[in-house]
mmCIF file of C-alpha atoms in Angstrom:
data_model
loop_
_atom_site.group_PDB
_atom_site.id
_atom_site.type_symbol
_atom_site.label_atom_id
_atom_site.label_comp_id
_atom_site.label_asym_id
_atom_site.label_seq_id
_atom_site.Cartn_x
_atom_site.Cartn_y
_atom_site.Cartn_z
ATOM 1 C CA MET A 1241 -75.851 -11.427 13.343
ATOM 2 C CA ALA A 1242 -77.581 -14.403 14.671
ATOM 3 C CA ALA A 1243 -74.308 -16.409 13.720
ATOM 4 C CA GLU A 1244 -72.278 -14.246 16.178
ATOM 5 C CA THR A 1245 -74.440 -15.291 19.255
ATOM 6 C CA SER A 1246 -74.581 -19.073 18.580
ATOM 7 C CA VAL A 1247 -72.768 -21.258 20.870
ATOM 8 C CA ALA A 1248 -69.856 -23.440 19.109
ATOM 9 C CA THR A 1249 -70.075 -27.042 19.487
ATOM 10 C CA THR A 1250 -66.871 -27.927 17.309
ATOM 11 C CA VAL A 1251 -65.138 -31.099 18.337
ATOM 12 C CA ARG A 1252 -61.553 -30.344 19.296
ATOM 13 C CA ALA A 1253 -58.723 -32.741 18.769
ATOM 14 C CA PRO A 1254 -55.294 -32.556 20.734
ATOM 15 C CA THR A 1255 -52.872 -30.266 19.177
ATOM 16 C CA THR A 1256 -49.856 -30.530 21.280
ATOM 17 C CA GLY A 1257 -47.624 -32.219 18.593
ATOM 18 C CA ARG A 1258 -48.786 -29.571 15.892
ATOM 19 C CA LEU A 1259 -48.091 -26.528 18.192
ATOM 20 C CA ALA A 1260 -44.741 -28.103 19.091
ATOM 21 C CA ILE A 1261 -43.833 -28.467 15.355
ATOM 22 C CA LEU A 1262 -44.830 -24.927 14.555
ATOM 23 C CA THR A 1263 -42.986 -23.600 17.366
ATOM 24 C CA GLY A 1264 -39.838 -25.367 16.234
ATOM 25 C CA LEU A 1265 -40.252 -24.028 12.781
ATOM 26 C CA SER A 1266 -40.492 -20.360 14.201
ATOM 27 C CA LEU A 1267 -37.268 -21.189 15.983
ATOM 28 C CA ALA A 1268 -35.685 -22.316 12.676
ATOM 29 C CA ALA A 1269 -36.954 -18.947 11.005
ATOM 30 C CA THR A 1270 -35.268 -16.739 13.317
ATOM 31 C CA SER A 1271 -32.055 -18.104 12.074
ATOM 32 C CA ILE A 1272 -32.529 -17.122 8.562
ATOM 33 C CA PRO A 1273 -29.900 -14.463 7.815
ATOM 34 C CA VAL A 1274 -32.139 -12.597 5.447
ATOM 35 C CA PRO A 1275 -33.572 -9.145 6.474
ATOM 36 C CA PHE A 1276 -37.087 -9.158 7.200
ATOM 37 C CA LEU A 1277 -37.741 -12.856 5.966
ATOM 38 C CA PRO A 1278 -37.679 -14.263 9.602
ATOM 39 C CA ASP A 1279 -40.404 -11.940 10.762
ATOM 40 C CA ARG A 1280 -42.472 -12.654 7.746
ATOM 41 C CA VAL A 1281 -42.193 -16.390 8.249
ATOM 42 C CA VAL A 1282 -43.018 -15.992 12.096
ATOM 43 C CA PHE A 1283 -46.018 -13.810 11.254
ATOM 44 C CA ARG A 1284 -47.489 -16.628 8.875
ATOM 45 C CA ILE A 1285 -46.706 -19.104 11.557
ATOM 46 C CA ARG A 1286 -48.250 -17.266 14.402
ATOM 47 C CA GLY A 1287 -51.374 -16.653 12.012
ATOM 48 C CA ALA A 1288 -51.877 -20.162 11.352
ATOM 49 C CA ILE A 1289 -51.644 -21.015 15.063
ATOM 50 C CA ALA A 1290 -54.366 -18.310 16.009
ATOM 51 C CA GLN A 1291 -56.609 -19.529 13.213
ATOM 52 C CA ASP A 1292 -56.398 -23.018 14.099
ATOM 53 C CA VAL A 1293 -57.161 -22.618 17.778
ATOM 54 C CA ALA A 1294 -59.985 -20.237 16.660
ATOM 55 C CA SER A 1295 -61.231 -22.898 14.279
ATOM 56 C CA ARG A 1296 -61.240 -25.778 16.642
ATOM 57 C CA PHE A 1297 -63.428 -23.922 19.042
ATOM 58 C CA GLY A 1298 -65.872 -22.838 16.339
ATOM 59 C CA LEU A 1299 -64.787 -19.162 16.409
ATOM 60 C CA SER A 1300 -63.858 -16.767 13.648
ATOM 61 C CA LEU A 1301 -61.021 -14.155 13.629
ATOM 62 C CA THR A 1302 -61.514 -10.823 11.910
ATOM 63 C CA SER A 1303 -58.461 -9.935 9.455
ATOM 64 C CA ASP A 1304 -57.560 -7.194 12.165
ATOM 65 C CA ALA A 1305 -57.778 -9.801 15.065
ATOM 66 C CA ARG A 1306 -55.614 -12.399 13.183
ATOM 67 C CA ARG A 1307 -53.074 -9.568 12.434
ATOM 68 C CA ILE A 1308 -52.842 -8.493 15.861
ATOM 69 C CA LEU A 1309 -52.311 -11.986 17.470
ATOM 70 C CA ALA A 1310 -49.876 -12.982 14.398
ATOM 71 C CA GLU A 1311 -47.711 -9.869 14.528
ATOM 72 C CA PRO A 1312 -44.258 -10.468 15.953
ATOM 73 C CA SER A 1313 -43.915 -8.377 19.021
ATOM 74 C CA SER A 1314 -41.842 -5.423 18.250
ATOM 75 C CA GLU A 1315 -41.634 -4.367 21.990
ATOM 76 C CA SER A 1316 -41.351 -7.797 23.482
ATOM 77 C CA PRO A 1317 -40.936 -7.527 27.363
ATOM 78 C CA LEU A 1318 -39.259 -10.862 27.466
ATOM 79 C CA ARG A 1319 -36.767 -10.008 24.818
ATOM 80 C CA ASP A 1320 -36.178 -6.582 26.570
ATOM 81 C CA MET A 1321 -35.447 -8.495 29.753
ATOM 82 C CA LEU A 1322 -33.147 -10.876 28.145
ATOM 83 C CA LYS A 1323 -31.361 -8.087 26.315
ATOM 84 C CA GLY A 1324 -30.889 -6.146 29.451
ATOM 85 C CA THR A 1325 -29.458 -9.535 31.350
ATOM 86 C CA LEU A 1326 -27.252 -10.204 28.375
ATOM 87 C CA GLY A 1327 -26.042 -7.012 28.072
ATOM 88 C CA PHE A 1328 -25.027 -6.854 31.746
ATOM 89 C CA LEU A 1329 -23.376 -10.390 31.388
ATOM 90 C CA GLY A 1330 -21.529 -9.148 28.376
ATOM 91 C CA LYS A 1331 -20.115 -6.157 30.377
ATOM 92 C CA THR A 1332 -19.330 -8.150 33.302
ATOM 93 C CA PHE A 1333 -17.991 -11.442 31.847
ATOM 94 C CA ARG A 1334 -16.766 -10.107 28.420
ATOM 95 C CA LEU A 1335 -19.379 -12.260 26.704
ATOM 96 C CA SER A 1336 -21.078 -11.295 23.496
ATOM 97 C CA PRO A 1337 -24.953 -11.201 23.260
ATOM 98 C CA LEU A 1338 -26.370 -14.726 22.785
ATOM 99 C CA ALA A 1339 -28.422 -14.690 19.582
ATOM 100 C CA ALA A 1340 -29.610 -18.021 20.183
ATOM 101 C CA VAL A 1341 -31.186 -17.086 23.710
ATOM 102 C CA LEU A 1342 -33.120 -14.361 21.817
ATOM 103 C CA SER A 1343 -34.239 -16.578 19.074
ATOM 104 C CA ALA A 1344 -35.267 -19.106 21.667
ATOM 105 C CA SER A 1345 -37.397 -16.236 23.390
ATOM 106 C CA GLY A 1346 -39.502 -15.685 20.036
ATOM 107 C CA ALA A 1347 -40.189 -19.506 19.939
ATOM 108 C CA ILE A 1348 -41.443 -19.201 23.510
ATOM 109 C CA GLU A 1349 -43.705 -16.323 22.415
ATOM 110 C CA VAL A 1350 -45.226 -18.449 19.394
ATOM 111 C CA PHE A 1351 -45.840 -21.558 21.684
ATOM 112 C CA ALA A 1352 -47.571 -19.262 24.451
ATOM 113 C CA LEU A 1353 -49.898 -17.762 21.836
ATOM 114 C CA GLY A 1354 -51.077 -21.253 20.961
ATOM 115 C CA HIS A 1355 -51.158 -22.447 24.349
ATOM 116 C CA LEU A 1356 -52.828 -19.583 26.045
ATOM 117 C CA PHE A 1357 -55.212 -18.689 23.373
ATOM 118 C CA GLU A 1358 -56.637 -22.098 23.856
ATOM 119 C CA ARG A 1359 -56.680 -21.720 27.523
ATOM 120 C CA TYR A 1360 -58.326 -18.469 27.336
ATOM 121 C CA VAL A 1361 -61.091 -19.717 25.118
ATOM 122 C CA GLU A 1362 -61.644 -22.824 27.393
ATOM 123 C CA ARG A 1363 -61.606 -21.054 30.727
ATOM 124 C CA HIS A 1364 -61.711 -17.331 30.671
ATOM 125 C CA ARG A 1365 -63.727 -16.061 27.643
ATOM 126 C CA GLY A 1366 -66.998 -14.847 28.925
ATOM 127 C CA THR A 1367 -68.973 -14.033 25.708
ATOM 128 C CA LYS A 1368 -70.607 -16.511 23.515
ATOM 129 C CA THR A 1369 -70.059 -14.597 20.302
ATOM 130 C CA LEU A 1370 -68.372 -16.659 17.697
ATOM 131 C CA ARG A 1371 -66.222 -13.802 16.226
ATOM 132 C CA VAL A 1372 -63.180 -12.396 17.681
ATOM 133 C CA HIS A 1373 -62.688 -8.761 17.061
ATOM 134 C CA HIS A 1374 -59.555 -6.531 17.169
ATOM 135 C CA ASP A 1375 -60.463 -5.251 20.555
ATOM 136 C CA GLU A 1376 -60.528 -8.450 22.254
ATOM 137 C CA ALA A 1377 -57.538 -9.735 20.328
ATOM 138 C CA ARG A 1378 -55.504 -6.829 21.416
ATOM 139 C CA ALA A 1379 -56.473 -7.193 25.041
ATOM 140 C CA LEU A 1380 -55.686 -10.998 24.784
ATOM 141 C CA ARG A 1381 -52.244 -10.319 23.052
ATOM 142 C CA LYS A 1382 -51.313 -7.958 25.987
ATOM 143 C CA LEU A 1383 -52.253 -10.567 28.383
ATOM 144 C CA ILE A 1384 -50.359 -13.332 26.618
ATOM 145 C CA ASP A 1385 -47.072 -11.305 26.328
ATOM 146 C CA ALA A 1386 -47.439 -10.187 30.080
ATOM 147 C CA SER A 1387 -48.087 -13.865 31.010
ATOM 148 C CA ILE A 1388 -44.591 -14.807 29.671
ATOM 149 C CA VAL A 1389 -42.681 -12.464 31.722
ATOM 150 C CA ARG A 1390 -44.837 -13.305 35.017
ATOM 151 C CA ALA A 1391 -44.168 -16.805 34.352
ATOM 152 C CA ILE A 1392 -40.390 -16.237 35.392
ATOM 153 C CA SER A 1393 -41.442 -14.555 38.600
ATOM 154 C CA PRO A 1394 -40.821 -16.372 41.710
ATOM 155 C CA SER A 1395 -44.415 -15.068 42.810
ATOM 156 C CA VAL A 1396 -46.049 -17.693 40.328
ATOM 157 C CA LYS A 1397 -46.839 -20.942 42.097
ATOM 158 C CA PRO A 1398 -47.873 -23.574 39.428
ATOM 159 C CA GLU A 1399 -50.194 -26.430 40.643
ATOM 160 C CA PRO A 1400 -48.038 -29.274 42.016
ATOM 161 C CA VAL A 1401 -47.776 -32.536 40.087
ATOM 162 C CA PRO A 1402 -48.610 -35.631 42.214
ATOM 163 C CA LEU A 1403 -45.627 -37.869 42.818
ATOM 164 C CA LEU A 1404 -45.701 -41.503 42.153
ATOM 165 C CA PRO A 1405 -45.201 -43.861 44.851
ATOM 166 C CA GLY A 1406 -41.533 -44.624 45.647
ATOM 167 C CA VAL A 1407 -39.886 -47.918 44.567
ATOM 168 C CA GLU A 1408 -36.593 -49.509 45.362
ATOM 169 C CA ASP A 1409 -33.750 -47.590 43.815
ATOM 170 C CA LEU A 1410 -31.142 -50.200 42.631
ATOM 171 C CA ARG A 1411 -29.223 -47.651 40.533
ATOM 172 C CA ASP A 1412 -25.561 -46.769 41.413
ATOM 173 C CA GLU A 1413 -24.794 -43.234 42.499
ATOM 174 C CA PHE A 1414 -23.350 -42.134 38.915
ATOM 175 C CA THR A 1415 -26.501 -43.385 36.984
ATOM 176 C CA ARG A 1416 -28.712 -41.926 39.521
ATOM 177 C CA TRP A 1417 -27.104 -38.423 39.006
ATOM 178 C CA ILE A 1418 -27.017 -38.834 35.183
ATOM 179 C CA ASP A 1419 -30.850 -39.792 35.103
ATOM 180 C CA THR A 1420 -31.742 -36.776 37.384
ATOM 181 C CA VAL A 1421 -30.034 -34.324 34.965
ATOM 182 C CA LEU A 1422 -31.524 -35.927 31.818
ATOM 183 C CA LEU A 1423 -35.093 -36.135 33.383
ATOM 184 C CA ALA A 1424 -34.856 -32.585 34.756
ATOM 185 C CA GLY A 1425 -33.980 -31.136 31.402
ATOM 186 C CA SER A 1426 -36.912 -33.189 29.536
ATOM 187 C CA SER A 1427 -39.390 -32.021 32.230
ATOM 188 C CA PHE A 1428 -38.551 -28.389 31.898
ATOM 189 C CA PRO A 1429 -40.963 -27.671 29.207
ATOM 190 C CA ALA A 1430 -43.952 -29.061 31.169
ATOM 191 C CA TYR A 1431 -42.865 -27.158 34.149
ATOM 192 C CA PHE A 1432 -42.634 -23.879 32.205
ATOM 193 C CA GLU A 1433 -46.098 -24.720 30.675
ATOM 194 C CA ARG A 1434 -47.806 -24.988 34.234
ATOM 195 C CA ARG A 1435 -45.904 -21.610 35.152
ATOM 196 C CA LEU A 1436 -47.587 -20.051 31.984
ATOM 197 C CA ASP A 1437 -50.872 -21.349 33.077
ATOM 198 C CA ALA A 1438 -50.647 -19.900 36.653
ATOM 199 C CA ALA A 1439 -49.341 -16.635 35.231
ATOM 200 C CA PHE A 1440 -52.134 -16.212 32.753
ATOM 201 C CA ASP A 1441 -54.780 -17.201 35.308
ATOM 202 C CA GLN A 1442 -53.217 -14.710 37.749
ATOM 203 C CA LEU A 1443 -53.583 -11.747 35.195
ATOM 204 C CA VAL A 1444 -56.878 -12.671 34.136
ATOM 205 C CA ALA A 1445 -58.079 -12.569 37.851
ATOM 206 C CA GLU A 1446 -56.285 -9.212 38.335
ATOM 207 C CA LEU A 1447 -57.039 -7.529 35.035
ATOM 208 C CA GLY A 1448 -60.250 -9.357 33.875
ATOM 209 C CA SER A 1449 -61.019 -11.292 30.908
ATOM 210 C CA PRO A 1450 -60.749 -9.510 27.467
ATOM 211 C CA ALA A 1451 -64.243 -10.635 26.775
#
């Protein structure tokens, strides 16, 4: 049992690109028109992400812990909220449900798993044991799922990003408007990531760390 009480010293490499690619694969998988296959593919992707995060921090996942983190959520709070909103819009504006939006919500859950699992180990995990068991994984999974919904709440205040000093703007009005739209769209993933971080930290402070 001594191995479970050692402190990990694994050297960790940046994984933003790898997580982004796997998130994209999960989004593509949800569009496969074959019953049960998308969930199986997403299960494998989520499991690989959880294993990758654990391994880079010198941790081991039990089979039950990996399954809990990898299983696509059958009761996703985010998807339930989107279904309710889309259903309302469909009745009000005669719009059909937007399957693409629901697929995107699954990809958000995949990204949140990898990103917040890493944040949890780096900042909030109180134990030094090297093995993640099912109880810890279940509590962590609930925190991650709740953080996704909390991140949309106006009550979440992410850390502000320092602004660069202003420079002389020589663009015409149309170019300035186009640039604003393009840059706002490209900045949204980073903005949502900061909201995820703030929501997760809030929930850990309120509910306590899983371990």
